[in-house]
Amino acid sequence: MKFHVLSVFPEFVASVFEYGVLRRAVAAGLIEPNVRDLRDWTEDVHRTTDDLPYGGGPGMVLLCEPVFKAVEELRRAYGELPLIYLSPAGERFTHATACALAESGDFILLCGRYEGLDQRVIDQLVDRELSIGDYVLSGGEVPAMAVIDAVARQIPGVVGNAESVPADSFATGILDHPHYTRPEVFRELAVPEVLLSGHHANIDKWRREQALLLTYRRRPELLSAEQLAAARRLLQD
Ligand code: 4FN
């Protein structure tokens, strides 16, 4: 899968492909970054990507010209790629979105800066707007990196067996159980007995219960009616 990204800080976005699981996936040819600088589609000596907003007010707006040219060039080269704009006005990006995007074919991620895009880009070119959450950010680069990381992990082979992580957890849509490693006692803080018992059925049961209780306390909205009932039963005993 090719990850096309348009940004005025391409090195920043490209760094997501340079570490850990994603770095290995690039080396293995499972994913391919195509992170492009919007300035490459400017014409003036200053390589201007932004200008003042019509109607006045603070900040700057990304120009139409470099964004239109960039998207048109990528679509000429790679076919009719959907354009996804990372935006606080977008639908919430979730694990389900990541799974769907990993199966839906290549797309372009467009990162805003300043106050955002010219509305004509959104109206004419953008197919979908995604938001990673409700906070003020300086640009769409960090959201794009979150989307890239989450989507890439869903591509078969990207996450090795050793790293296969909260697989149980997010497959079931609940939080992960607590984890412990060496030493058995750290500053008088002991690891729960059951984890040292070697009794795998008991360990699995404990982990499932801990995951369910943590999710019940912190994120009850993630639980089904059945899971809520099971958590309440556990708390009764
Ligand atoms: N942010 C809000 C309201 C109004 C503006 C912002 C804001 C970066 C280009 C957009 C932010 C958050 C999640 C992209 C925030 C995201 C962005 C995202 C983002 C510069 C214009 C801007 C949500 C607090 C009500 C700046 C809230 N997911 N504007 O942050 O791109 O993808």
PDB file of C-alpha atoms and ligand atoms in Angstrom:
ATOM      1  CA  MET A   1       0.000   0.000   0.000  1.00  0.00           C
ATOM      2  CA  LYS A   2       1.260   3.496  -0.934  1.00  0.00           C
ATOM      3  CA  PHE A   3       0.707   6.326   1.541  1.00  0.00           C
ATOM      4  CA  HIS A   4       0.445   9.647  -0.312  1.00  0.00           C
ATOM      5  CA  VAL A   5       0.705  12.731   1.898  1.00  0.00           C
ATOM      6  CA  LEU A   6       0.674  16.454   1.056  1.00  0.00           C
ATOM      7  CA  SER A   7       2.176  18.769   3.659  1.00  0.00           C
ATOM      8  CA  VAL A   8       4.354  21.852   4.085  1.00  0.00           C
ATOM      9  CA  PHE A   9       6.415  19.817   6.611  1.00  0.00           C
ATOM     10  CA  PRO A  10       7.070  16.601   4.674  1.00  0.00           C
ATOM     11  CA  GLU A  11      10.149  15.544   6.720  1.00  0.00           C
ATOM     12  CA  PHE A  12       8.059  15.654   9.881  1.00  0.00           C
ATOM     13  CA  VAL A  13       5.393  13.379   8.375  1.00  0.00           C
ATOM     14  CA  ALA A  14       7.999  11.072   6.809  1.00  0.00           C
ATOM     15  CA  SER A  15       9.504  10.456  10.251  1.00  0.00           C
ATOM     16  CA  VAL A  16       6.509   8.223  11.091  1.00  0.00           C
ATOM     17  CA  PHE A  17       7.906   5.718   8.572  1.00  0.00           C
ATOM     18  CA  GLU A  18      11.402   5.783  10.137  1.00  0.00           C
ATOM     19  CA  TYR A  19      10.776   3.994  13.440  1.00  0.00           C
ATOM     20  CA  GLY A  20       9.824   0.570  14.719  1.00  0.00           C
ATOM     21  CA  VAL A  21       7.110  -1.459  13.072  1.00  0.00           C
ATOM     22  CA  LEU A  22       6.532   0.983  10.188  1.00  0.00           C
ATOM     23  CA  ARG A  23      10.245   1.264   9.425  1.00  0.00           C
ATOM     24  CA  ARG A  24      10.427  -2.539   9.081  1.00  0.00           C
ATOM     25  CA  ALA A  25       7.261  -2.587   6.960  1.00  0.00           C
ATOM     26  CA  VAL A  26       8.806  -0.070   4.541  1.00  0.00           C
ATOM     27  CA  ALA A  27      12.011  -2.142   4.373  1.00  0.00           C
ATOM     28  CA  ALA A  28       9.926  -5.261   3.660  1.00  0.00           C
ATOM     29  CA  GLY A  29       8.049  -3.481   0.866  1.00  0.00           C
ATOM     30  CA  LEU A  30       4.669  -3.863   2.584  1.00  0.00           C
ATOM     31  CA  ILE A  31       4.066  -0.110   2.680  1.00  0.00           C
ATOM     32  CA  GLU A  32       5.546   2.732   0.662  1.00  0.00           C
ATOM     33  CA  PRO A  33       5.610   6.373   1.743  1.00  0.00           C
ATOM     34  CA  ASN A  34       5.035   9.119  -0.814  1.00  0.00           C
ATOM     35  CA  VAL A  35       5.232  12.250   1.319  1.00  0.00           C
ATOM     36  CA  ARG A  36       5.316  15.381  -0.838  1.00  0.00           C
ATOM     37  CA  ASP A  37       6.063  19.033  -0.114  1.00  0.00           C
ATOM     38  CA  LEU A  38       3.236  21.384  -1.167  1.00  0.00           C
ATOM     39  CA  ARG A  39       5.935  23.982  -1.902  1.00  0.00           C
ATOM     40  CA  ASP A  40       6.994  21.862  -4.896  1.00  0.00           C
ATOM     41  CA  TRP A  41       3.811  23.074  -6.631  1.00  0.00           C
ATOM     42  CA  THR A  42       4.412  26.792  -6.046  1.00  0.00           C
ATOM     43  CA  GLU A  43       5.668  29.088  -8.821  1.00  0.00           C
ATOM     44  CA  ASP A  44       7.049  32.181  -7.052  1.00  0.00           C
ATOM     45  CA  VAL A  45      10.599  32.685  -5.700  1.00  0.00           C
ATOM     46  CA  HIS A  46       9.356  32.559  -2.099  1.00  0.00           C
ATOM     47  CA  ARG A  47       7.510  29.272  -2.740  1.00  0.00           C
ATOM     48  CA  THR A  48       4.411  30.775  -1.100  1.00  0.00           C
ATOM     49  CA  THR A  49       1.765  28.330   0.124  1.00  0.00           C
ATOM     50  CA  ASP A  50      -0.487  30.721   2.107  1.00  0.00           C
ATOM     51  CA  ASP A  51      -2.120  34.133   1.990  1.00  0.00           C
ATOM     52  CA  LEU A  52      -4.391  36.449   3.991  1.00  0.00           C
ATOM     53  CA  PRO A  53      -8.064  35.490   4.356  1.00  0.00           C
ATOM     54  CA  TYR A  54     -10.605  37.430   2.274  1.00  0.00           C
ATOM     55  CA  GLY A  55     -12.922  39.303   4.630  1.00  0.00           C
ATOM     56  CA  GLY A  56     -10.094  39.913   7.071  1.00  0.00           C
ATOM     57  CA  GLY A  57      -9.337  38.329  10.401  1.00  0.00           C
ATOM     58  CA  PRO A  58      -6.343  36.611  11.907  1.00  0.00           C
ATOM     59  CA  GLY A  59      -4.029  34.028  10.390  1.00  0.00           C
ATOM     60  CA  MET A  60      -3.390  32.735   6.913  1.00  0.00           C
ATOM     61  CA  VAL A  61      -5.089  30.294   4.534  1.00  0.00           C
ATOM     62  CA  LEU A  62      -3.455  27.628   2.335  1.00  0.00           C
ATOM     63  CA  LEU A  63      -3.595  28.668  -1.323  1.00  0.00           C
ATOM     64  CA  CYS A  64      -5.727  26.753  -3.841  1.00  0.00           C
ATOM     65  CA  GLU A  65      -3.055  26.636  -6.524  1.00  0.00           C
ATOM     66  CA  PRO A  66      -0.435  24.346  -4.933  1.00  0.00           C
ATOM     67  CA  VAL A  67      -3.070  21.994  -3.502  1.00  0.00           C
ATOM     68  CA  PHE A  68      -4.984  21.672  -6.799  1.00  0.00           C
ATOM     69  CA  LYS A  69      -1.761  21.112  -8.769  1.00  0.00           C
ATOM     70  CA  ALA A  70      -0.449  18.550  -6.275  1.00  0.00           C
ATOM     71  CA  VAL A  71      -3.676  16.546  -6.156  1.00  0.00           C
ATOM     72  CA  GLU A  72      -4.063  16.655  -9.948  1.00  0.00           C
ATOM     73  CA  GLU A  73      -0.485  15.449 -10.435  1.00  0.00           C
ATOM     74  CA  LEU A  74      -0.856  12.565  -7.959  1.00  0.00           C
ATOM     75  CA  ARG A  75      -4.156  11.527  -9.566  1.00  0.00           C
ATOM     76  CA  ARG A  76      -2.598  11.650 -13.056  1.00  0.00           C
ATOM     77  CA  ALA A  77       0.284   9.488 -11.847  1.00  0.00           C
ATOM     78  CA  TYR A  78      -1.560   7.010  -9.605  1.00  0.00           C
ATOM     79  CA  GLY A  79      -5.211   7.076 -10.696  1.00  0.00           C
ATOM     80  CA  GLU A  80      -8.285   8.580  -9.040  1.00  0.00           C
ATOM     81  CA  LEU A  81      -7.070   8.493  -5.436  1.00  0.00           C
ATOM     82  CA  PRO A  82      -9.577   9.673  -2.825  1.00  0.00           C
ATOM     83  CA  LEU A  83      -8.445  12.849  -1.047  1.00  0.00           C
ATOM     84  CA  ILE A  84      -8.756  12.785   2.746  1.00  0.00           C
ATOM     85  CA  TYR A  85      -8.416  16.102   4.585  1.00  0.00           C
ATOM     86  CA  LEU A  86      -7.401  15.891   8.247  1.00  0.00           C
ATOM     87  CA  SER A  87      -9.695  18.430   9.842  1.00  0.00           C
ATOM     88  CA  PRO A  88     -11.320  19.211  13.186  1.00  0.00           C
ATOM     89  CA  ALA A  89     -14.601  19.357  11.206  1.00  0.00           C
ATOM     90  CA  GLY A  90     -14.182  15.742  10.063  1.00  0.00           C
ATOM     91  CA  GLU A  91     -15.865  12.560  11.233  1.00  0.00           C
ATOM     92  CA  ARG A  92     -14.028  10.912  14.107  1.00  0.00           C
ATOM     93  CA  PHE A  93     -11.178   8.626  13.069  1.00  0.00           C
ATOM     94  CA  THR A  94     -11.541   5.313  14.932  1.00  0.00           C
ATOM     95  CA  HIS A  95     -10.087   1.810  14.864  1.00  0.00           C
ATOM     96  CA  ALA A  96     -12.981   0.856  12.578  1.00  0.00           C
ATOM     97  CA  THR A  97     -11.989   3.667  10.166  1.00  0.00           C
ATOM     98  CA  ALA A  98      -8.391   2.382  10.218  1.00  0.00           C
ATOM     99  CA  CYS A  99      -9.496  -1.178   9.391  1.00  0.00           C
ATOM    100  CA  ALA A 100     -11.722   0.074   6.543  1.00  0.00           C
ATOM    101  CA  LEU A 101      -8.990   2.308   5.059  1.00  0.00           C
ATOM    102  CA  ALA A 102      -6.476  -0.555   5.142  1.00  0.00           C
ATOM    103  CA  GLU A 103      -8.806  -2.489   2.812  1.00  0.00           C
ATOM    104  CA  SER A 104     -10.095   0.314   0.602  1.00  0.00           C
ATOM    105  CA  GLY A 105      -7.063   0.992  -1.612  1.00  0.00           C
ATOM    106  CA  ASP A 106      -4.618   3.915  -1.700  1.00  0.00           C
ATOM    107  CA  PHE A 107      -5.600   7.483  -0.795  1.00  0.00           C
ATOM    108  CA  ILE A 108      -4.029  10.937  -0.331  1.00  0.00           C
ATOM    109  CA  LEU A 109      -3.815  12.574   3.100  1.00  0.00           C
ATOM    110  CA  LEU A 110      -3.868  16.374   2.998  1.00  0.00           C
ATOM    111  CA  CYS A 111      -2.472  18.244   6.020  1.00  0.00           C
ATOM    112  CA  GLY A 112      -3.699  21.751   6.798  1.00  0.00           C
ATOM    113  CA  ARG A 113      -1.593  24.505   8.374  1.00  0.00           C
ATOM    114  CA  TYR A 114      -2.336  28.086   9.438  1.00  0.00           C
ATOM    115  CA  GLU A 115      -6.130  28.541   9.657  1.00  0.00           C
ATOM    116  CA  GLY A 116      -6.783  25.766   7.140  1.00  0.00           C
ATOM    117  CA  LEU A 117      -7.649  25.278   3.475  1.00  0.00           C
ATOM    118  CA  ASP A 118      -9.410  27.518   1.003  1.00  0.00           C
ATOM    119  CA  GLN A 119     -13.022  26.259   0.995  1.00  0.00           C
ATOM    120  CA  ARG A 120     -12.821  25.688  -2.778  1.00  0.00           C
ATOM    121  CA  VAL A 121     -10.307  22.883  -2.192  1.00  0.00           C
ATOM    122  CA  ILE A 122     -12.729  21.236   0.222  1.00  0.00           C
ATOM    123  CA  ASP A 123     -15.686  21.705  -2.137  1.00  0.00           C
ATOM    124  CA  GLN A 124     -13.931  20.583  -5.333  1.00  0.00           C
ATOM    125  CA  LEU A 125     -11.296  18.055  -4.291  1.00  0.00           C
ATOM    126  CA  VAL A 126     -11.818  16.636  -0.815  1.00  0.00           C
ATOM    127  CA  ASP A 127     -13.721  13.340  -0.649  1.00  0.00           C
ATOM    128  CA  ARG A 128     -13.655  12.850   3.091  1.00  0.00           C
ATOM    129  CA  GLU A 129     -12.691  14.749   6.260  1.00  0.00           C
ATOM    130  CA  LEU A 130     -11.329  12.905   9.271  1.00  0.00           C
ATOM    131  CA  SER A 131     -10.612  14.207  12.794  1.00  0.00           C
ATOM    132  CA  ILE A 132      -8.518  12.454  15.419  1.00  0.00           C
ATOM    133  CA  GLY A 133     -10.193  14.309  18.308  1.00  0.00           C
ATOM    134  CA  ASP A 134     -11.261  17.573  19.862  1.00  0.00           C
ATOM    135  CA  TYR A 135      -8.225  19.732  20.649  1.00  0.00           C
ATOM    136  CA  VAL A 136      -6.513  22.632  18.923  1.00  0.00           C
ATOM    137  CA  LEU A 137      -3.474  21.564  16.880  1.00  0.00           C
ATOM    138  CA  SER A 138      -0.923  23.466  14.801  1.00  0.00           C
ATOM    139  CA  GLY A 139      -1.455  21.367  11.706  1.00  0.00           C
ATOM    140  CA  GLY A 140      -2.816  18.179  10.197  1.00  0.00           C
ATOM    141  CA  GLU A 141       0.591  16.450  10.275  1.00  0.00           C
ATOM    142  CA  VAL A 142       0.223  14.785  13.680  1.00  0.00           C
ATOM    143  CA  PRO A 143      -3.283  13.545  12.777  1.00  0.00           C
ATOM    144  CA  ALA A 144      -1.943  12.246   9.426  1.00  0.00           C
ATOM    145  CA  MET A 145       0.788  10.354  11.289  1.00  0.00           C
ATOM    146  CA  ALA A 146      -1.805   8.829  13.622  1.00  0.00           C
ATOM    147  CA  VAL A 147      -3.889   7.715  10.624  1.00  0.00           C
ATOM    148  CA  ILE A 148      -0.826   6.298   8.840  1.00  0.00           C
ATOM    149  CA  ASP A 149       0.284   4.362  11.924  1.00  0.00           C
ATOM    150  CA  ALA A 150      -3.172   2.956  12.655  1.00  0.00           C
ATOM    151  CA  VAL A 151      -3.907   2.017   9.012  1.00  0.00           C
ATOM    152  CA  ALA A 152      -0.460   0.519   8.311  1.00  0.00           C
ATOM    153  CA  ARG A 153      -0.776  -1.750  11.370  1.00  0.00           C
ATOM    154  CA  GLN A 154      -3.888  -3.302   9.805  1.00  0.00           C
ATOM    155  CA  ILE A 155      -2.037  -4.376   6.648  1.00  0.00           C
ATOM    156  CA  PRO A 156      -1.211  -8.092   6.820  1.00  0.00           C
ATOM    157  CA  GLY A 157       2.427  -8.707   7.792  1.00  0.00           C
ATOM    158  CA  VAL A 158       3.135  -5.191   9.097  1.00  0.00           C
ATOM    159  CA  VAL A 159       2.774  -6.171  12.750  1.00  0.00           C
ATOM    160  CA  GLY A 160       4.861  -9.258  13.522  1.00  0.00           C
ATOM    161  CA  ASN A 161       3.702 -11.980  15.862  1.00  0.00           C
ATOM    162  CA  ALA A 162       6.063 -10.772  18.603  1.00  0.00           C
ATOM    163  CA  GLU A 163       4.430  -7.332  18.508  1.00  0.00           C
ATOM    164  CA  SER A 164       0.889  -8.488  17.887  1.00  0.00           C
ATOM    165  CA  VAL A 165      -0.075  -6.343  20.836  1.00  0.00           C
ATOM    166  CA  PRO A 166      -3.547  -5.758  22.291  1.00  0.00           C
ATOM    167  CA  ALA A 167      -4.767  -8.084  19.573  1.00  0.00           C
ATOM    168  CA  ASP A 168      -7.185  -9.762  21.984  1.00  0.00           C
ATOM    169  CA  SER A 169      -8.115  -6.414  23.390  1.00  0.00           C
ATOM    170  CA  PHE A 170      -8.958  -4.345  20.391  1.00  0.00           C
ATOM    171  CA  ALA A 171     -10.327  -7.277  18.458  1.00  0.00           C
ATOM    172  CA  THR A 172     -12.900  -7.456  21.237  1.00  0.00           C
ATOM    173  CA  GLY A 173     -13.014  -3.657  21.423  1.00  0.00           C
ATOM    174  CA  ILE A 174     -12.066  -3.340  25.080  1.00  0.00           C
ATOM    175  CA  LEU A 175      -9.019  -2.012  26.935  1.00  0.00           C
ATOM    176  CA  ASP A 176      -5.946  -4.128  27.581  1.00  0.00           C
ATOM    177  CA  HIS A 177      -5.206  -5.900  30.875  1.00  0.00           C
ATOM    178  CA  PRO A 178      -2.295  -4.721  33.101  1.00  0.00           C
ATOM    179  CA  HIS A 179       1.216  -5.914  32.186  1.00  0.00           C
ATOM    180  CA  TYR A 180       4.195  -6.789  34.385  1.00  0.00           C
ATOM    181  CA  THR A 181       7.795  -7.741  33.722  1.00  0.00           C
ATOM    182  CA  ARG A 182      10.970  -8.373  35.761  1.00  0.00           C
ATOM    183  CA  PRO A 183      11.624  -8.148  38.660  1.00  0.00           C
ATOM    184  CA  GLU A 184       9.007 -10.058  40.662  1.00  0.00           C
ATOM    185  CA  VAL A 185       9.307  -7.469  43.422  1.00  0.00           C
ATOM    186  CA  PHE A 186      10.274  -3.867  42.678  1.00  0.00           C
ATOM    187  CA  ARG A 187      10.621  -1.574  45.749  1.00  0.00           C
ATOM    188  CA  GLU A 188       8.310  -3.908  47.710  1.00  0.00           C
ATOM    189  CA  LEU A 189       5.752  -3.828  44.885  1.00  0.00           C
ATOM    190  CA  ALA A 190       4.962  -7.442  43.971  1.00  0.00           C
ATOM    191  CA  VAL A 191       3.658  -8.815  40.685  1.00  0.00           C
ATOM    192  CA  PRO A 192       0.171 -10.401  41.083  1.00  0.00           C
ATOM    193  CA  GLU A 193       0.608 -14.038  42.225  1.00  0.00           C
ATOM    194  CA  VAL A 194      -1.523 -15.542  39.466  1.00  0.00           C
ATOM    195  CA  LEU A 195       0.937 -14.341  36.776  1.00  0.00           C
ATOM    196  CA  LEU A 196       3.751 -16.340  38.435  1.00  0.00           C
ATOM    197  CA  SER A 197       1.617 -19.472  38.886  1.00  0.00           C
ATOM    198  CA  GLY A 198       2.197 -20.948  35.443  1.00  0.00           C
ATOM    199  CA  HIS A 199      -1.522 -21.839  35.411  1.00  0.00           C
ATOM    200  CA  HIS A 200      -2.473 -20.543  31.966  1.00  0.00           C
ATOM    201  CA  ALA A 201      -6.215 -20.962  32.277  1.00  0.00           C
ATOM    202  CA  ASN A 202      -6.195 -18.912  35.502  1.00  0.00           C
ATOM    203  CA  ILE A 203      -3.916 -16.305  33.932  1.00  0.00           C
ATOM    204  CA  ASP A 204      -6.216 -15.933  30.913  1.00  0.00           C
ATOM    205  CA  LYS A 205      -9.257 -15.637  33.181  1.00  0.00           C
ATOM    206  CA  TRP A 206      -7.543 -13.004  35.383  1.00  0.00           C
ATOM    207  CA  ARG A 207      -6.486 -10.972  32.360  1.00  0.00           C
ATOM    208  CA  ARG A 208      -9.960 -11.075  30.813  1.00  0.00           C
ATOM    209  CA  GLU A 209     -11.490  -9.976  34.123  1.00  0.00           C
ATOM    210  CA  GLN A 210      -8.957  -7.177  34.617  1.00  0.00           C
ATOM    211  CA  ALA A 211      -9.505  -5.904  31.068  1.00  0.00           C
ATOM    212  CA  LEU A 212     -13.265  -5.975  31.536  1.00  0.00           C
ATOM    213  CA  LEU A 213     -13.129  -4.196  34.920  1.00  0.00           C
ATOM    214  CA  LEU A 214     -10.733  -1.500  33.651  1.00  0.00           C
ATOM    215  CA  THR A 215     -12.969  -0.882  30.647  1.00  0.00           C
ATOM    216  CA  TYR A 216     -16.060  -0.799  32.874  1.00  0.00           C
ATOM    217  CA  ARG A 217     -14.474   1.831  35.158  1.00  0.00           C
ATOM    218  CA  ARG A 218     -12.807   4.024  32.521  1.00  0.00           C
ATOM    219  CA  ARG A 219     -14.628   3.473  29.193  1.00  0.00           C
ATOM    220  CA  PRO A 220     -18.003   1.824  29.886  1.00  0.00           C
ATOM    221  CA  GLU A 221     -19.280   3.106  26.508  1.00  0.00           C
ATOM    222  CA  LEU A 222     -16.975   0.545  24.833  1.00  0.00           C
ATOM    223  CA  LEU A 223     -18.881  -2.359  26.410  1.00  0.00           C
ATOM    224  CA  SER A 224     -21.869  -4.259  25.071  1.00  0.00           C
ATOM    225  CA  ALA A 225     -24.894  -4.902  27.309  1.00  0.00           C
ATOM    226  CA  GLU A 226     -23.563  -8.426  27.933  1.00  0.00           C
ATOM    227  CA  GLN A 227     -20.104  -7.142  28.869  1.00  0.00           C
ATOM    228  CA  LEU A 228     -21.614  -4.509  31.199  1.00  0.00           C
ATOM    229  CA  ALA A 229     -23.612  -7.216  32.952  1.00  0.00           C
ATOM    230  CA  ALA A 230     -20.515  -9.430  33.245  1.00  0.00           C
ATOM    231  CA  ALA A 231     -18.504  -6.555  34.747  1.00  0.00           C
ATOM    232  CA  ARG A 232     -21.237  -5.816  37.305  1.00  0.00           C
ATOM    233  CA  ARG A 233     -21.347  -9.518  38.230  1.00  0.00           C
ATOM    234  CA  LEU A 234     -17.583  -9.504  38.817  1.00  0.00           C
ATOM    235  CA  LEU A 235     -17.888  -6.488  41.108  1.00  0.00           C
ATOM    236  CA  GLN A 236     -20.669  -8.189  43.134  1.00  0.00           C
ATOM    237  CA  ASP A 237     -18.428 -11.164  44.027  1.00  0.00           C
TER     238      ASP A 237
HETATM  239  N1  4FN B   1      -6.407  21.674  13.319  1.00  0.00           N
HETATM  240  C1  4FN B   1     -11.132  23.040  17.118  1.00  0.00           C
HETATM  241  C2  4FN B   1     -11.918  24.048  16.582  1.00  0.00           C
HETATM  242  C3  4FN B   1     -11.408  24.900  15.614  1.00  0.00           C
HETATM  243  C4  4FN B   1     -10.112  24.736  15.146  1.00  0.00           C
HETATM  244  C5  4FN B   1      -9.332  23.722  15.686  1.00  0.00           C
HETATM  245  C6  4FN B   1      -7.924  23.509  15.207  1.00  0.00           C
HETATM  246  C7  4FN B   1      -4.594  22.819  12.166  1.00  0.00           C
HETATM  247  C8  4FN B   1      -5.132  23.933   9.997  1.00  0.00           C
HETATM  248  C9  4FN B   1      -6.992  23.055  11.393  1.00  0.00           C
HETATM  249  C10 4FN B   1      -7.304  19.571  14.996  1.00  0.00           C
HETATM  250  C11 4FN B   1      -7.819  18.559  15.798  1.00  0.00           C
HETATM  251  C12 4FN B   1      -7.991  17.296  15.310  1.00  0.00           C
HETATM  252  C13 4FN B   1      -6.953  17.416  11.946  1.00  0.00           C
HETATM  253  C14 4FN B   1      -9.835  22.872  16.647  1.00  0.00           C
HETATM  254  C15 4FN B   1      -7.153  18.031  13.169  1.00  0.00           C
HETATM  255  C16 4FN B   1      -6.956  19.321  13.668  1.00  0.00           C
HETATM  256  C17 4FN B   1      -7.664  17.038  13.990  1.00  0.00           C
HETATM  257  C18 4FN B   1      -6.420  20.420  12.803  1.00  0.00           C
HETATM  258  C19 4FN B   1      -4.207  23.916  11.208  1.00  0.00           C
HETATM  259  C20 4FN B   1      -6.556  24.133  10.446  1.00  0.00           C
HETATM  260  C21 4FN B   1      -6.057  22.882  12.592  1.00  0.00           C
HETATM  261  C22 4FN B   1     -11.698  20.667  17.679  1.00  0.00           C
HETATM  262  C23 4FN B   1     -10.863  22.178  19.449  1.00  0.00           C
HETATM  263  C24 4FN B   1     -13.123  22.473  18.531  1.00  0.00           C
HETATM  264  C25 4FN B   1      -6.200  24.087  13.554  1.00  0.00           C
HETATM  265  C26 4FN B   1     -11.708  22.105  18.187  1.00  0.00           C
HETATM  266  N2  4FN B   1      -7.753  15.890  13.282  1.00  0.00           N
HETATM  267  N3  4FN B   1      -7.512  24.192  14.092  1.00  0.00           N
HETATM  268  O1  4FN B   1      -7.204  22.723  15.772  1.00  0.00           O
HETATM  269  O2  4FN B   1      -6.047  20.199  11.679  1.00  0.00           O
HETATM  270  O3  4FN B   1      -7.325  16.125  12.062  1.00  0.00           O
END
